[in-house]
mmCIF file of C-alpha atoms in Angstrom:
data_model
loop_
_atom_site.group_PDB
_atom_site.id
_atom_site.type_symbol
_atom_site.label_atom_id
_atom_site.label_comp_id
_atom_site.label_asym_id
_atom_site.label_seq_id
_atom_site.Cartn_x
_atom_site.Cartn_y
_atom_site.Cartn_z
ATOM 1 C CA UNK A 1 -0.035 -0.078 0.212
ATOM 2 C CA UNK A 2 1.705 3.380 -1.201
ATOM 3 C CA UNK A 3 0.874 6.257 0.703
ATOM 4 C CA UNK A 4 0.934 9.299 -1.375
ATOM 5 C CA UNK A 5 0.159 13.092 -0.668
ATOM 6 C CA UNK A 6 -0.944 14.478 2.835
ATOM 7 C CA UNK A 7 -3.879 12.646 3.330
ATOM 8 C CA UNK A 8 -3.554 8.597 3.542
ATOM 9 C CA UNK A 9 -6.235 7.028 5.423
ATOM 10 C CA UNK A 10 -4.549 6.693 8.608
ATOM 11 C CA UNK A 11 -6.764 8.635 11.096
ATOM 12 C CA UNK A 12 -6.256 11.891 12.893
ATOM 13 C CA UNK A 13 -2.458 11.201 13.801
ATOM 14 C CA UNK A 14 -1.546 12.139 10.476
ATOM 15 C CA UNK A 15 -2.447 15.670 10.820
ATOM 16 C CA UNK A 16 0.102 15.956 13.572
ATOM 17 C CA UNK A 17 2.651 15.457 10.918
ATOM 18 C CA UNK A 18 1.296 18.373 8.788
ATOM 19 C CA UNK A 19 3.269 21.655 9.153
ATOM 20 C CA UNK A 20 1.829 24.022 11.642
ATOM 21 C CA UNK A 21 2.158 26.750 9.365
ATOM 22 C CA UNK A 22 0.065 25.246 6.811
ATOM 23 C CA UNK A 23 -2.642 23.920 8.988
ATOM 24 C CA UNK A 24 -2.751 27.730 9.920
ATOM 25 C CA UNK A 25 -2.948 29.218 6.534
ATOM 26 C CA UNK A 26 -5.839 26.487 5.643
ATOM 27 C CA UNK A 27 -7.856 27.805 8.738
ATOM 28 C CA UNK A 28 -7.290 31.351 7.491
ATOM 29 C CA UNK A 29 -8.377 30.424 4.051
ATOM 30 C CA UNK A 30 -11.346 28.848 5.384
ATOM 31 C CA UNK A 31 -12.276 32.033 7.362
ATOM 32 C CA UNK A 32 -11.848 34.265 4.401
ATOM 33 C CA UNK A 33 -13.815 32.043 2.319
ATOM 34 C CA UNK A 34 -16.441 32.056 5.057
ATOM 35 C CA UNK A 35 -16.517 35.713 5.318
ATOM 36 C CA UNK A 36 -16.818 36.195 1.651
ATOM 37 C CA UNK A 37 -19.854 33.849 1.208
ATOM 38 C CA UNK A 38 -21.336 36.147 4.181
ATOM 39 C CA UNK A 39 -20.559 39.376 2.427
ATOM 40 C CA UNK A 40 -22.030 37.502 -0.935
ATOM 41 C CA UNK A 41 -25.177 36.647 0.788
ATOM 42 C CA UNK A 42 -25.753 40.015 2.344
ATOM 43 C CA UNK A 43 -24.949 41.549 -1.076
ATOM 44 C CA UNK A 44 -27.750 39.483 -2.795
ATOM 45 C CA UNK A 45 -30.238 40.254 0.086
ATOM 46 C CA UNK A 46 -29.653 43.874 -0.434
ATOM 47 C CA UNK A 47 -30.017 43.704 -4.117
ATOM 48 C CA UNK A 48 -33.080 41.304 -3.866
ATOM 49 C CA UNK A 49 -34.905 44.086 -1.366
ATOM 50 C CA UNK A 50 -33.824 46.831 -4.077
ATOM 51 C CA UNK A 51 -35.206 45.084 -6.876
ATOM 52 C CA UNK A 52 -38.518 44.088 -4.640
ATOM 53 C CA UNK A 53 -38.864 48.263 -4.030
ATOM 54 C CA UNK A 54 -38.310 48.819 -7.698
ATOM 55 C CA UNK A 55 -40.888 46.337 -8.928
ATOM 56 C CA UNK A 56 -43.324 47.365 -6.378
ATOM 57 C CA UNK A 57 -42.985 51.112 -7.673
ATOM 58 C CA UNK A 58 -44.343 49.873 -11.161
ATOM 59 C CA UNK A 59 -46.530 47.234 -10.285
ATOM 60 C CA UNK A 60 -48.622 48.920 -7.348
ATOM 61 C CA UNK A 61 -51.883 50.421 -7.500
ATOM 62 C CA UNK A 62 -52.152 54.014 -7.075
ATOM 63 C CA UNK A 63 -53.888 54.546 -3.749
ATOM 64 C CA UNK A 64 -57.361 55.436 -4.011
ATOM 65 C CA UNK A 65 -58.178 59.028 -3.347
ATOM 66 C CA UNK A 66 -61.238 60.044 -1.329
ATOM 67 C CA UNK A 67 -64.118 61.313 -3.895
ATOM 68 C CA UNK A 68 -65.109 64.055 -1.525
ATOM 69 C CA UNK A 69 -62.854 66.029 0.542
ATOM 70 C CA UNK A 70 -63.332 67.101 4.037
ATOM 71 C CA UNK A 71 -63.599 70.817 2.903
ATOM 72 C CA UNK A 72 -67.218 69.857 1.621
ATOM 73 C CA UNK A 73 -68.398 68.865 4.369
ATOM 74 C CA UNK A 74 -66.966 70.994 6.910
ATOM 75 C CA UNK A 75 -66.911 74.332 5.296
ATOM 76 C CA UNK A 76 -69.949 76.203 5.705
ATOM 77 C CA UNK A 77 -69.293 78.710 3.136
ATOM 78 C CA UNK A 78 -69.018 75.307 0.816
ATOM 79 C CA UNK A 79 -72.397 74.469 1.460
ATOM 80 C CA UNK A 80 -73.709 77.874 0.566
ATOM 81 C CA UNK A 81 -72.000 77.446 -2.820
ATOM 82 C CA UNK A 82 -72.969 73.710 -3.333
ATOM 83 C CA UNK A 83 -76.718 74.938 -2.891
ATOM 84 C CA UNK A 84 -75.988 77.822 -5.372
ATOM 85 C CA UNK A 85 -74.822 75.502 -7.752
ATOM 86 C CA UNK A 86 -77.693 72.992 -7.689
ATOM 87 C CA UNK A 87 -79.832 76.136 -7.669
ATOM 88 C CA UNK A 88 -78.211 77.231 -10.921
ATOM 89 C CA UNK A 89 -78.506 73.593 -12.321
ATOM 90 C CA UNK A 90 -82.256 73.018 -10.952
ATOM 91 C CA UNK A 91 -81.463 70.325 -8.590
ATOM 92 C CA UNK A 92 -79.351 68.310 -11.185
ATOM 93 C CA UNK A 93 -76.757 66.809 -8.983
ATOM 94 C CA UNK A 94 -74.959 64.223 -11.813
ATOM 95 C CA UNK A 95 -74.534 67.527 -13.832
ATOM 96 C CA UNK A 96 -72.960 69.151 -10.887
ATOM 97 C CA UNK A 97 -70.548 66.203 -10.368
ATOM 98 C CA UNK A 98 -69.443 66.315 -13.661
ATOM 99 C CA UNK A 99 -68.962 69.869 -14.167
ATOM 100 C CA UNK A 100 -66.843 69.681 -10.887
ATOM 101 C CA UNK A 101 -64.928 66.999 -12.214
ATOM 102 C CA UNK A 102 -64.078 68.576 -15.427
ATOM 103 C CA UNK A 103 -62.798 71.295 -13.648
ATOM 104 C CA UNK A 104 -60.553 69.219 -11.212
ATOM 105 C CA UNK A 105 -59.152 67.957 -14.512
ATOM 106 C CA UNK A 106 -58.451 71.140 -16.249
ATOM 107 C CA UNK A 107 -57.379 73.009 -12.974
ATOM 108 C CA UNK A 108 -55.734 70.606 -10.708
ATOM 109 C CA UNK A 109 -54.447 71.669 -6.969
ATOM 110 C CA UNK A 110 -57.031 74.229 -6.465
ATOM 111 C CA UNK A 111 -59.207 74.368 -3.288
ATOM 112 C CA UNK A 112 -62.892 72.729 -3.304
ATOM 113 C CA UNK A 113 -64.154 76.386 -2.803
ATOM 114 C CA UNK A 114 -62.360 77.396 -5.816
ATOM 115 C CA UNK A 115 -63.780 74.707 -7.946
ATOM 116 C CA UNK A 116 -67.560 75.883 -6.863
ATOM 117 C CA UNK A 117 -66.852 79.348 -7.512
ATOM 118 C CA UNK A 118 -65.446 78.777 -11.086
ATOM 119 C CA UNK A 119 -68.153 76.458 -12.171
ATOM 120 C CA UNK A 120 -70.979 78.625 -10.592
ATOM 121 C CA UNK A 121 -69.023 81.559 -12.316
ATOM 122 C CA UNK A 122 -68.875 79.884 -15.800
ATOM 123 C CA UNK A 123 -72.720 78.906 -15.569
ATOM 124 C CA UNK A 124 -73.948 82.518 -14.902
ATOM 125 C CA UNK A 125 -71.471 83.909 -17.585
ATOM 126 C CA UNK A 126 -72.955 81.370 -20.044
ATOM 127 C CA UNK A 127 -76.426 82.295 -19.143
ATOM 128 C CA UNK A 128 -76.136 86.030 -19.914
#
């Protein structure tokens, strides 16, 4: 039986014949490999999180906005403007909603009172 190489099948006593500097370098190399693997796993986890964030931005549905803002319910001046608008439209609520929605699309970012005043102004102007 020929014994070649560093690892013949004689058991642990053979490890004692390997020079200490080789064992230390082997141990250091194993530690380096371990920490490289840990670092790679951390990098892949970070890439995965960033990818999920990116995908969610493009696939998520926009948050539904409230159809009626709080100022419609809370502002007393707003109630008077609503009453004026419905009087001009002879109680046609569907037309009032349609005209307000049209003004919101044309002029985004205005207050609720502004939209009501604009619709009322346009209706009165068109009736002259």
